[in-house]
Amino acid sequence: MSVVDENIAPIKPIFPSVGELISCTHNGAQYKIVDVIGEGSFGRVFGAVDAWGNEVAIKVLKPRGTYEHVRSKCVDEMRKLTELRHPQITYIYDAFEYRNAFHIVTEKCVSSLDGLLKARNFDWHVWLMPIAHSVLQAVEYIHSRGYLHQDIHAGNVFSTYAKNEILPSDRTTIQFRVGDLGISRLVQEVTSESTMADWMRPPEVLQPGSFGELGRGIDIYHLGLLFLQIVLGGNIRFTNAEILNGKPSEIAKKLNIPIGSVIAKALSLKVADRQDSPIQMWKEFRIANGNRID
C-alpha cells in the first residue's frame, strides 16, 4: 500500500499572460496570447494568433480536483471535440499539455448569441430561422454520433464571419456555430447529476422517472428554451416549480405566432410529447413559417 505525502503541494497550472508566446508540445506550433476573452467553471479562454496570423481561441482548463483528474477531463474533452467536427460546430485546431495546464485551441468566433440578443436593432423575425438552421444541424450531428450536448444556451452558440482571403475586412457573411462541448456525454452515460444551470434543468432531470427517460430530450428541451429566448429577445429564467408546472411551454403557446407551437412542443413536460429529433423540429419550423415540405 502506497503512502501519500500530504506535505507535497499539489501541481498548479501556469496560465499564459497577454503578450506571451506559448508552444504546442507535440508539433511545435506557436500561439501569441492577445487578450483574455472570458472565464467559465471549466476554464479560462484567451484570444490568440497563430504563426499564420489566424485568430484563435485557447481554452485552458482549470484544475478541479487532482492533476490526474484534470488530465482525464482534458483528454475526454479533446477526444469529443476531435470526433465532433461539423461546419456548424466550433472547429478544434490543436490540443496540448503545457506548463501543467491543458490547452485546447479552437477557431475564434466574433461573439456569442448573447451579444446578438443585446443588439438594439435585433429582430427575431430575421434571425430565428438562420440560427435554427445552423444550431439544429449541429445538434442532429452530435446526436448521430451518440452524444448529448446538455448545455445548449445563448452563451454556447457563436456567430462568426466566413473569411474572405481577397478582402479580409469583408464581414458580410455570418455563420453560426455550437460550441463548448466540454460536458457532452455519450447518451448512455447521461445522469441527473449535470452541470447545467438550474433554470435549464428539464422536468425529467428535476424528477427522474416522472416525465420520461434521460436522453436526447434534454437537448430538445434546451433548444426550445433557446428559441424562446430568441423570440422574447432577452434572458429567461425559471424556478424548479415553474419548470415542473410547465410554465416555459405555456409562455411559448401564448406567443400567438405559428412557430410558438413548435417551441411549446419542445418544452413539453413529458419527453414523449417533444420532437424526437432536431431535424423534426426544423421541419416543423419550416411548415410553421409557410415553407412546403416534400
Short mmCIF file of C-alpha atoms in Angstrom, two decimals:
data_model
loop_
_atom_site.label_atom_id
_atom_site.label_comp_id
_atom_site.label_asym_id
_atom_site.label_seq_id
_atom_site.Cartn_x
_atom_site.Cartn_y
_atom_site.Cartn_z
CA MET A 1 0.00 0.00 0.00
CA SER A 2 1.48 3.32 -1.02
CA VAL A 3 1.67 6.25 1.32
CA VAL A 4 0.78 9.75 0.11
CA ASP A 5 2.89 12.57 1.49
CA GLU A 6 0.37 15.23 2.50
CA ASN A 7 3.15 17.81 2.67
CA ILE A 8 3.67 17.70 -1.10
CA ALA A 9 2.00 20.72 -2.68
CA PRO A 10 -0.47 20.00 -5.50
CA ILE A 11 0.69 20.70 -9.03
CA LYS A 12 -0.57 24.12 -10.09
CA PRO A 13 -1.10 25.12 -13.71
CA ILE A 14 0.60 28.22 -15.09
CA PHE A 15 -1.87 30.28 -17.11
CA PRO A 16 -0.47 32.28 -20.03
CA SER A 17 -0.30 36.06 -19.87
CA VAL A 18 -1.15 38.65 -22.52
CA GLY A 19 1.72 39.10 -24.98
CA GLU A 20 3.24 35.72 -24.19
CA LEU A 21 4.21 33.18 -26.87
CA ILE A 22 3.26 29.59 -25.99
CA SER A 23 4.20 26.44 -27.85
CA CYS A 24 2.39 23.20 -28.58
CA THR A 25 4.49 20.38 -27.13
CA HIS A 26 3.79 17.80 -29.84
CA ASN A 27 4.02 19.75 -33.11
CA GLY A 28 5.88 22.97 -32.26
CA ALA A 29 3.03 25.29 -33.28
CA GLN A 30 3.21 28.65 -31.54
CA TYR A 31 0.44 30.96 -30.41
CA LYS A 32 0.74 34.54 -29.19
CA ILE A 33 -1.73 35.46 -26.45
CA VAL A 34 -3.61 38.63 -27.34
CA ASP A 35 -6.25 39.01 -24.62
CA VAL A 36 -8.50 37.28 -22.10
CA ILE A 37 -11.90 36.52 -23.63
CA GLY A 38 -13.67 35.13 -20.61
CA GLU A 39 -13.80 32.59 -17.84
CA GLY A 40 -16.18 29.75 -17.01
CA SER A 41 -16.45 27.00 -14.46
CA PHE A 42 -14.24 24.68 -16.51
CA GLY A 43 -11.62 27.03 -17.89
CA ARG A 44 -10.22 30.41 -18.84
CA VAL A 45 -10.39 31.46 -22.50
CA PHE A 46 -7.75 33.54 -24.25
CA GLY A 47 -7.68 35.20 -27.65
CA ALA A 48 -4.52 34.44 -29.63
CA VAL A 49 -2.99 34.39 -33.11
CA ASP A 50 -1.03 31.57 -34.73
CA ALA A 51 2.08 31.84 -36.89
CA TRP A 52 -0.12 32.49 -39.95
CA GLY A 53 -1.88 35.41 -38.30
CA ASN A 54 -5.12 33.49 -37.86
CA GLU A 55 -7.20 34.44 -34.85
CA VAL A 56 -7.89 31.55 -32.49
CA ALA A 57 -9.32 30.97 -29.04
CA ILE A 58 -7.38 28.97 -26.46
CA LYS A 59 -9.28 27.35 -23.62
CA VAL A 60 -7.08 26.50 -20.62
CA LEU A 61 -8.76 24.06 -18.27
CA LYS A 62 -8.87 24.96 -14.59
CA PRO A 63 -7.70 22.46 -12.02
CA ARG A 64 -10.71 20.77 -10.42
CA GLY A 65 -9.52 18.02 -8.12
CA THR A 66 -6.23 16.23 -8.68
CA TYR A 67 -3.99 16.87 -11.65
CA GLU A 68 -4.77 13.35 -12.87
CA HIS A 69 -8.48 14.16 -12.78
CA VAL A 70 -7.90 17.36 -14.77
CA ARG A 71 -5.82 15.41 -17.28
CA SER A 72 -8.63 12.88 -17.67
CA LYS A 73 -11.19 15.62 -18.23
CA CYS A 74 -8.98 17.35 -20.77
CA VAL A 75 -8.29 14.19 -22.73
CA ASP A 76 -12.02 13.46 -22.74
CA GLU A 77 -12.92 16.93 -23.99
CA MET A 78 -10.23 16.87 -26.66
CA ARG A 79 -11.46 13.50 -27.90
CA LYS A 80 -15.01 14.77 -28.18
CA LEU A 81 -14.02 17.96 -29.98
CA THR A 82 -11.88 15.97 -32.39
CA GLU A 83 -14.67 13.50 -33.12
CA LEU A 84 -17.45 16.07 -33.43
CA ARG A 85 -16.24 18.02 -36.44
CA HIS A 86 -19.04 19.65 -38.38
CA PRO A 87 -19.45 23.00 -40.21
CA GLN A 88 -21.85 24.18 -37.50
CA ILE A 89 -19.62 23.17 -34.57
CA THR A 90 -16.65 25.27 -33.44
CA TYR A 91 -13.53 23.80 -35.02
CA ILE A 92 -10.63 22.48 -32.93
CA TYR A 93 -7.15 23.16 -34.33
CA ASP A 94 -4.90 21.89 -31.60
CA ALA A 95 -4.80 20.43 -28.10
CA PHE A 96 -1.82 20.01 -25.83
CA GLU A 97 -0.48 19.99 -22.28
CA TYR A 98 1.85 22.89 -21.44
CA ARG A 99 3.29 24.02 -18.10
CA ASN A 100 0.94 21.86 -16.04
CA ALA A 101 -2.09 23.17 -17.92
CA PHE A 102 -4.21 21.79 -20.75
CA HIS A 103 -4.79 23.97 -23.79
CA ILE A 104 -7.49 23.49 -26.41
CA VAL A 105 -7.14 25.70 -29.49
CA THR A 106 -10.31 26.41 -31.47
CA GLU A 107 -11.47 28.88 -34.08
CA LYS A 108 -12.24 32.29 -32.67
CA CYS A 109 -15.80 33.41 -33.19
CA VAL A 110 -17.00 37.01 -33.21
CA SER A 111 -19.44 36.78 -30.33
CA SER A 112 -21.93 34.58 -28.60
CA LEU A 113 -25.64 34.73 -29.34
CA ASP A 114 -25.99 36.53 -26.00
CA GLY A 115 -24.29 39.53 -27.58
CA LEU A 116 -26.52 39.44 -30.65
CA LEU A 117 -29.65 39.39 -28.49
CA LYS A 118 -28.48 42.59 -26.79
CA ALA A 119 -28.14 44.46 -30.08
CA ARG A 120 -30.51 47.41 -30.25
CA ASN A 121 -31.78 46.51 -33.71
CA PHE A 122 -32.14 42.76 -33.09
CA ASP A 123 -35.20 41.40 -34.92
CA TRP A 124 -36.01 37.75 -34.26
CA HIS A 125 -38.06 37.58 -37.47
CA VAL A 126 -34.78 37.99 -39.37
CA TRP A 127 -32.52 35.85 -37.20
CA LEU A 128 -34.53 32.91 -35.89
CA MET A 129 -34.58 30.66 -38.97
CA PRO A 130 -30.88 31.14 -39.90
CA ILE A 131 -29.84 30.45 -36.31
CA ALA A 132 -32.18 27.46 -36.06
CA HIS A 133 -30.90 26.02 -39.35
CA SER A 134 -27.31 26.04 -38.08
CA VAL A 135 -27.92 25.01 -34.47
CA LEU A 136 -30.35 22.20 -35.28
CA GLN A 137 -27.92 20.74 -37.84
CA ALA A 138 -25.14 20.77 -35.25
CA VAL A 139 -27.23 19.06 -32.58
CA GLU A 140 -28.53 16.49 -35.06
CA TYR A 141 -24.92 15.64 -35.89
CA ILE A 142 -23.96 15.41 -32.20
CA HIS A 143 -26.86 13.02 -31.59
CA SER A 144 -25.97 10.93 -34.64
CA ARG A 145 -22.58 10.30 -33.05
CA GLY A 146 -24.18 9.08 -29.84
CA TYR A 147 -23.55 12.21 -27.79
CA LEU A 148 -25.63 14.80 -26.00
CA HIS A 149 -24.62 18.43 -25.59
CA GLN A 150 -26.54 19.05 -22.34
CA ASP A 151 -25.75 22.76 -22.18
CA ILE A 152 -27.31 24.45 -25.21
CA HIS A 153 -27.97 28.12 -24.48
CA ALA A 154 -27.28 31.53 -26.00
CA GLY A 155 -23.82 31.68 -24.41
CA ASN A 156 -22.78 28.49 -26.20
CA VAL A 157 -23.98 29.48 -29.68
CA PHE A 158 -21.48 31.65 -31.54
CA SER A 159 -21.54 33.87 -34.60
CA THR A 160 -18.58 34.25 -36.92
CA TYR A 161 -17.80 35.54 -40.40
CA ALA A 162 -16.76 33.50 -43.40
CA LYS A 163 -13.20 34.59 -44.16
CA ASN A 164 -12.65 36.38 -47.45
CA GLU A 165 -8.96 35.92 -48.39
CA ILE A 166 -9.16 38.63 -51.08
CA LEU A 167 -10.98 41.15 -48.86
CA PRO A 168 -10.07 40.23 -45.25
CA SER A 169 -12.11 43.16 -43.92
CA ASP A 170 -15.28 41.83 -45.58
CA ARG A 171 -17.72 40.84 -42.85
CA THR A 172 -20.94 40.31 -44.72
CA THR A 173 -21.40 36.53 -44.46
CA ILE A 174 -22.43 35.45 -40.97
CA GLN A 175 -22.27 31.84 -39.82
CA PHE A 176 -23.34 30.20 -36.57
CA ARG A 177 -21.59 27.53 -34.53
CA VAL A 178 -22.44 25.43 -31.49
CA GLY A 179 -19.57 25.34 -29.03
CA ASP A 180 -18.48 24.32 -25.55
CA LEU A 181 -18.86 20.56 -25.87
CA GLY A 182 -16.87 20.05 -22.69
CA ILE A 183 -19.71 18.50 -20.70
CA SER A 184 -21.05 16.38 -23.54
CA ARG A 185 -21.60 12.75 -22.63
CA LEU A 186 -22.40 9.65 -24.55
CA VAL A 187 -26.16 9.10 -24.41
CA GLN A 188 -25.81 6.03 -22.19
CA GLU A 189 -23.70 7.99 -19.70
CA VAL A 190 -26.14 10.83 -19.05
CA THR A 191 -27.34 11.21 -15.47
CA SER A 192 -29.34 13.74 -13.49
CA GLU A 193 -26.05 14.88 -11.90
CA SER A 194 -25.42 17.52 -14.51
CA THR A 195 -23.54 20.80 -14.55
CA MET A 196 -26.30 22.66 -16.42
CA ALA A 197 -27.73 25.77 -14.77
CA ASP A 198 -30.74 25.25 -12.50
CA TRP A 199 -33.12 27.24 -14.74
CA MET A 200 -32.25 24.95 -17.68
CA ARG A 201 -32.98 21.64 -15.99
CA PRO A 202 -35.75 19.81 -17.88
CA PRO A 203 -38.55 18.17 -15.86
CA GLU A 204 -37.05 14.67 -16.32
CA VAL A 205 -33.80 15.89 -14.76
CA LEU A 206 -35.55 17.52 -11.80
CA GLN A 207 -37.71 14.46 -11.17
CA PRO A 208 -36.05 11.39 -12.76
CA GLY A 209 -38.57 8.74 -13.75
CA SER A 210 -41.60 11.04 -13.71
CA PHE A 211 -41.51 12.56 -17.19
CA GLY A 212 -39.52 10.11 -19.27
CA GLU A 213 -36.01 8.79 -19.69
CA LEU A 214 -32.91 10.95 -19.61
CA GLY A 215 -31.53 11.29 -23.12
CA ARG A 216 -31.83 13.36 -26.28
CA GLY A 217 -34.97 15.01 -24.93
CA ILE A 218 -32.70 17.14 -22.74
CA ASP A 219 -31.17 18.81 -25.78
CA ILE A 220 -34.60 19.20 -27.42
CA TYR A 221 -35.84 20.97 -24.29
CA HIS A 222 -32.77 23.24 -24.27
CA LEU A 223 -33.35 24.07 -27.93
CA GLY A 224 -36.89 25.09 -27.01
CA LEU A 225 -35.53 27.40 -24.32
CA LEU A 226 -33.00 28.86 -26.76
CA PHE A 227 -35.61 29.64 -29.42
CA LEU A 228 -37.99 31.04 -26.81
CA GLN A 229 -35.24 33.38 -25.67
CA ILE A 230 -34.58 34.49 -29.25
CA VAL A 231 -38.26 35.35 -29.79
CA LEU A 232 -38.53 37.15 -26.45
CA GLY A 233 -35.25 38.95 -27.12
CA GLY A 234 -33.73 38.58 -23.69
CA ASN A 235 -32.83 36.44 -20.73
CA ILE A 236 -35.32 33.92 -19.41
CA ARG A 237 -35.12 32.23 -16.05
CA PHE A 238 -37.40 29.67 -14.42
CA THR A 239 -37.61 28.22 -10.94
CA ASN A 240 -37.85 24.48 -10.38
CA ALA A 241 -41.52 24.87 -9.50
CA GLU A 242 -42.22 26.81 -12.72
CA ILE A 243 -40.44 24.16 -14.78
CA LEU A 244 -42.41 21.33 -13.18
CA ASN A 245 -45.65 23.27 -13.73
CA GLY A 246 -44.89 23.62 -17.44
CA LYS A 247 -44.54 27.41 -17.45
CA PRO A 248 -41.93 27.54 -20.28
CA SER A 249 -44.27 25.68 -22.63
CA GLU A 250 -47.26 27.82 -21.61
CA ILE A 251 -45.33 31.02 -22.40
CA ALA A 252 -44.48 29.66 -25.85
CA LYS A 253 -48.13 28.79 -26.52
CA LYS A 254 -49.17 32.34 -25.66
CA LEU A 255 -46.79 33.90 -28.19
CA ASN A 256 -49.66 33.80 -30.70
CA ILE A 257 -47.34 33.12 -33.62
CA PRO A 258 -47.15 29.94 -35.77
CA ILE A 259 -43.72 28.90 -34.52
CA GLY A 260 -44.90 29.28 -30.93
CA SER A 261 -46.49 25.84 -31.06
CA VAL A 262 -43.24 24.30 -32.29
CA ILE A 263 -41.30 25.84 -29.40
CA ALA A 264 -44.05 24.86 -26.94
CA LYS A 265 -43.83 21.25 -28.12
CA ALA A 266 -40.07 21.18 -27.49
CA LEU A 267 -40.75 22.44 -23.96
CA SER A 268 -43.38 19.81 -23.14
CA LEU A 269 -43.23 18.32 -19.66
CA LYS A 270 -43.05 14.77 -20.99
CA VAL A 271 -40.15 13.69 -23.18
CA ALA A 272 -42.52 11.66 -25.38
CA ASP A 273 -44.51 14.81 -26.25
CA ARG A 274 -41.48 16.67 -27.64
CA GLN A 275 -39.99 16.43 -31.11
CA ASP A 276 -37.98 13.24 -31.41
CA SER A 277 -35.06 14.91 -33.20
CA PRO A 278 -33.63 18.29 -34.27
CA ILE A 279 -34.45 17.56 -37.91
CA GLN A 280 -38.08 17.03 -36.93
CA MET A 281 -38.06 20.39 -35.17
CA TRP A 282 -36.60 22.02 -38.30
CA LYS A 283 -39.34 20.53 -40.48
CA GLU A 284 -42.00 21.85 -38.10
CA PHE A 285 -40.36 25.29 -38.10
CA ARG A 286 -40.44 25.35 -41.90
CA ILE A 287 -44.11 24.34 -42.03
CA ALA A 288 -44.99 26.96 -39.42
CA ASN A 289 -43.03 29.50 -41.46
CA GLY A 290 -45.06 28.70 -44.57
CA ASN A 291 -42.46 26.58 -46.38
CA ARG A 292 -43.56 23.47 -48.20
CA ILE A 293 -42.10 20.15 -47.00
CA ASP A 294 -41.98 17.48 -49.70
#
